[in-house]
């Protein structure tokens, strides 16, 4: 489950780097929790072809994060914002606004 949440976070950050088809299939599977078969049927695709797209997207998301580290930086900023919260609520909220939380 934790790994699924990680991919959803990465998808939110990097979805603009994916093709429209990749975004649609990944979103249906991870965000809408549709099965591979449910995604494949309407378009006449196979379950295996949908699985291949999901697998490729996960690989791409891992690659983007490895190179850009945006999720890692966001997590550090969130942690920092939580630490600052005890001292200055306004600055903490500004940091959380920047990372979209």
PDB file of C-alpha atoms in Angstrom:
ATOM      1  CA  UNK A   1       0.000   0.000   0.000  1.00  0.00           C
ATOM      2  CA  UNK A   2       2.808   2.414   0.904  1.00  0.00           C
ATOM      3  CA  UNK A   3       4.466   1.739  -2.445  1.00  0.00           C
ATOM      4  CA  UNK A   4       1.161   2.498  -4.199  1.00  0.00           C
ATOM      5  CA  UNK A   5       0.929   5.840  -2.388  1.00  0.00           C
ATOM      6  CA  UNK A   6       4.478   6.631  -3.448  1.00  0.00           C
ATOM      7  CA  UNK A   7       3.598   6.052  -7.097  1.00  0.00           C
ATOM      8  CA  UNK A   8       0.521   8.247  -6.769  1.00  0.00           C
ATOM      9  CA  UNK A   9       2.705  11.027  -5.316  1.00  0.00           C
ATOM     10  CA  UNK A  10       5.227  10.598  -8.126  1.00  0.00           C
ATOM     11  CA  UNK A  11       2.418  10.580 -10.679  1.00  0.00           C
ATOM     12  CA  UNK A  12       1.086  13.879  -9.317  1.00  0.00           C
ATOM     13  CA  UNK A  13       4.526  15.418  -9.749  1.00  0.00           C
ATOM     14  CA  UNK A  14       5.565  13.977 -13.103  1.00  0.00           C
ATOM     15  CA  UNK A  15       2.351  13.239 -15.004  1.00  0.00           C
ATOM     16  CA  UNK A  16       3.072  16.095 -17.408  1.00  0.00           C
ATOM     17  CA  UNK A  17       6.070  14.124 -18.667  1.00  0.00           C
ATOM     18  CA  UNK A  18       3.923  11.137 -19.648  1.00  0.00           C
ATOM     19  CA  UNK A  19       1.833  10.588 -22.764  1.00  0.00           C
ATOM     20  CA  UNK A  20      -1.918  11.067 -22.573  1.00  0.00           C
ATOM     21  CA  UNK A  21      -2.480   7.295 -22.852  1.00  0.00           C
ATOM     22  CA  UNK A  22       0.018   6.590 -20.081  1.00  0.00           C
ATOM     23  CA  UNK A  23      -1.646   9.191 -17.831  1.00  0.00           C
ATOM     24  CA  UNK A  24      -5.112   7.796 -18.504  1.00  0.00           C
ATOM     25  CA  UNK A  25      -4.214   4.151 -17.896  1.00  0.00           C
ATOM     26  CA  UNK A  26      -2.106   4.843 -14.800  1.00  0.00           C
ATOM     27  CA  UNK A  27      -4.757   7.130 -13.329  1.00  0.00           C
ATOM     28  CA  UNK A  28      -7.498   4.569 -13.904  1.00  0.00           C
ATOM     29  CA  UNK A  29      -5.465   1.814 -12.273  1.00  0.00           C
ATOM     30  CA  UNK A  30      -3.885   3.657  -9.330  1.00  0.00           C
ATOM     31  CA  UNK A  31      -6.225   6.571  -8.630  1.00  0.00           C
ATOM     32  CA  UNK A  32      -9.584   5.052  -9.584  1.00  0.00           C
ATOM     33  CA  UNK A  33      -8.548   1.538  -8.500  1.00  0.00           C
ATOM     34  CA  UNK A  34      -9.813  -0.116 -11.686  1.00  0.00           C
ATOM     35  CA  UNK A  35      -8.523  -3.582 -12.525  1.00  0.00           C
ATOM     36  CA  UNK A  36      -6.349  -4.125 -15.580  1.00  0.00           C
ATOM     37  CA  UNK A  37      -9.237  -5.967 -17.236  1.00  0.00           C
ATOM     38  CA  UNK A  38     -11.674  -3.131 -16.540  1.00  0.00           C
ATOM     39  CA  UNK A  39      -9.274  -0.679 -18.183  1.00  0.00           C
ATOM     40  CA  UNK A  40      -8.569  -2.926 -21.173  1.00  0.00           C
ATOM     41  CA  UNK A  41     -12.126  -3.959 -22.128  1.00  0.00           C
ATOM     42  CA  UNK A  42     -13.644  -0.652 -23.346  1.00  0.00           C
ATOM     43  CA  UNK A  43     -10.851  -0.071 -25.876  1.00  0.00           C
ATOM     44  CA  UNK A  44     -10.518  -3.699 -26.930  1.00  0.00           C
ATOM     45  CA  UNK A  45      -7.035  -3.973 -25.431  1.00  0.00           C
ATOM     46  CA  UNK A  46      -5.649  -6.921 -23.539  1.00  0.00           C
ATOM     47  CA  UNK A  47      -4.988  -7.045 -19.843  1.00  0.00           C
ATOM     48  CA  UNK A  48      -1.323  -7.700 -20.649  1.00  0.00           C
ATOM     49  CA  UNK A  49      -1.022  -4.550 -22.773  1.00  0.00           C
ATOM     50  CA  UNK A  50      -2.478  -2.442 -19.972  1.00  0.00           C
ATOM     51  CA  UNK A  51      -0.119  -4.102 -17.493  1.00  0.00           C
ATOM     52  CA  UNK A  52       2.823  -3.259 -19.782  1.00  0.00           C
ATOM     53  CA  UNK A  53       1.813   0.409 -19.822  1.00  0.00           C
ATOM     54  CA  UNK A  54       1.435   0.534 -16.022  1.00  0.00           C
ATOM     55  CA  UNK A  55       4.805  -1.157 -15.567  1.00  0.00           C
ATOM     56  CA  UNK A  56       6.485   1.254 -18.002  1.00  0.00           C
ATOM     57  CA  UNK A  57       4.941   4.278 -16.263  1.00  0.00           C
ATOM     58  CA  UNK A  58       6.188   3.058 -12.884  1.00  0.00           C
ATOM     59  CA  UNK A  59       9.672   2.651 -14.345  1.00  0.00           C
ATOM     60  CA  UNK A  60       9.518   6.153 -15.820  1.00  0.00           C
ATOM     61  CA  UNK A  61       8.285   7.651 -12.544  1.00  0.00           C
ATOM     62  CA  UNK A  62      11.151   5.978 -10.681  1.00  0.00           C
ATOM     63  CA  UNK A  63      13.602   7.266 -13.305  1.00  0.00           C
ATOM     64  CA  UNK A  64      12.267  10.829 -13.114  1.00  0.00           C
ATOM     65  CA  UNK A  65      12.445  10.813  -9.321  1.00  0.00           C
ATOM     66  CA  UNK A  66      15.952   9.365  -9.367  1.00  0.00           C
ATOM     67  CA  UNK A  67      17.117  12.210 -11.599  1.00  0.00           C
ATOM     68  CA  UNK A  68      15.000  15.150 -10.421  1.00  0.00           C
ATOM     69  CA  UNK A  69      14.298  14.200  -6.783  1.00  0.00           C
ATOM     70  CA  UNK A  70      11.220  16.438  -6.627  1.00  0.00           C
ATOM     71  CA  UNK A  71       9.302  14.119  -4.310  1.00  0.00           C
ATOM     72  CA  UNK A  72      12.287  13.794  -1.996  1.00  0.00           C
ATOM     73  CA  UNK A  73      12.609  17.586  -1.866  1.00  0.00           C
ATOM     74  CA  UNK A  74       8.878  17.995  -1.236  1.00  0.00           C
ATOM     75  CA  UNK A  75       9.025  15.528   1.650  1.00  0.00           C
ATOM     76  CA  UNK A  76      11.938  17.454   3.174  1.00  0.00           C
ATOM     77  CA  UNK A  77      10.042  20.746   2.813  1.00  0.00           C
ATOM     78  CA  UNK A  78       6.958  19.229   4.441  1.00  0.00           C
ATOM     79  CA  UNK A  79       9.085  17.964   7.306  1.00  0.00           C
ATOM     80  CA  UNK A  80      10.672  21.397   7.644  1.00  0.00           C
ATOM     81  CA  UNK A  81       7.250  23.069   7.580  1.00  0.00           C
ATOM     82  CA  UNK A  82       6.071  20.801  10.382  1.00  0.00           C
ATOM     83  CA  UNK A  83       9.185  21.672  12.420  1.00  0.00           C
ATOM     84  CA  UNK A  84       8.650  25.383  11.813  1.00  0.00           C
ATOM     85  CA  UNK A  85       4.968  25.113  12.698  1.00  0.00           C
ATOM     86  CA  UNK A  86       5.783  25.085  16.376  1.00  0.00           C
ATOM     87  CA  UNK A  87       7.684  28.347  15.982  1.00  0.00           C
ATOM     88  CA  UNK A  88       5.919  30.256  13.196  1.00  0.00           C
ATOM     89  CA  UNK A  89       2.596  29.117  11.813  1.00  0.00           C
ATOM     90  CA  UNK A  90       2.619  31.665   8.942  1.00  0.00           C
ATOM     91  CA  UNK A  91       5.997  30.554   7.555  1.00  0.00           C
ATOM     92  CA  UNK A  92       4.975  26.930   7.931  1.00  0.00           C
ATOM     93  CA  UNK A  93       1.810  27.544   5.911  1.00  0.00           C
ATOM     94  CA  UNK A  94       3.812  29.333   3.200  1.00  0.00           C
ATOM     95  CA  UNK A  95       6.102  26.320   2.847  1.00  0.00           C
ATOM     96  CA  UNK A  96       3.125  23.939   2.678  1.00  0.00           C
ATOM     97  CA  UNK A  97       1.471  26.177   0.064  1.00  0.00           C
ATOM     98  CA  UNK A  98       4.614  26.003  -2.080  1.00  0.00           C
ATOM     99  CA  UNK A  99       4.595  22.191  -2.121  1.00  0.00           C
ATOM    100  CA  UNK A 100       0.837  22.046  -2.591  1.00  0.00           C
ATOM    101  CA  UNK A 101      -0.155  20.472   0.717  1.00  0.00           C
TER     102      UNK A 101
END
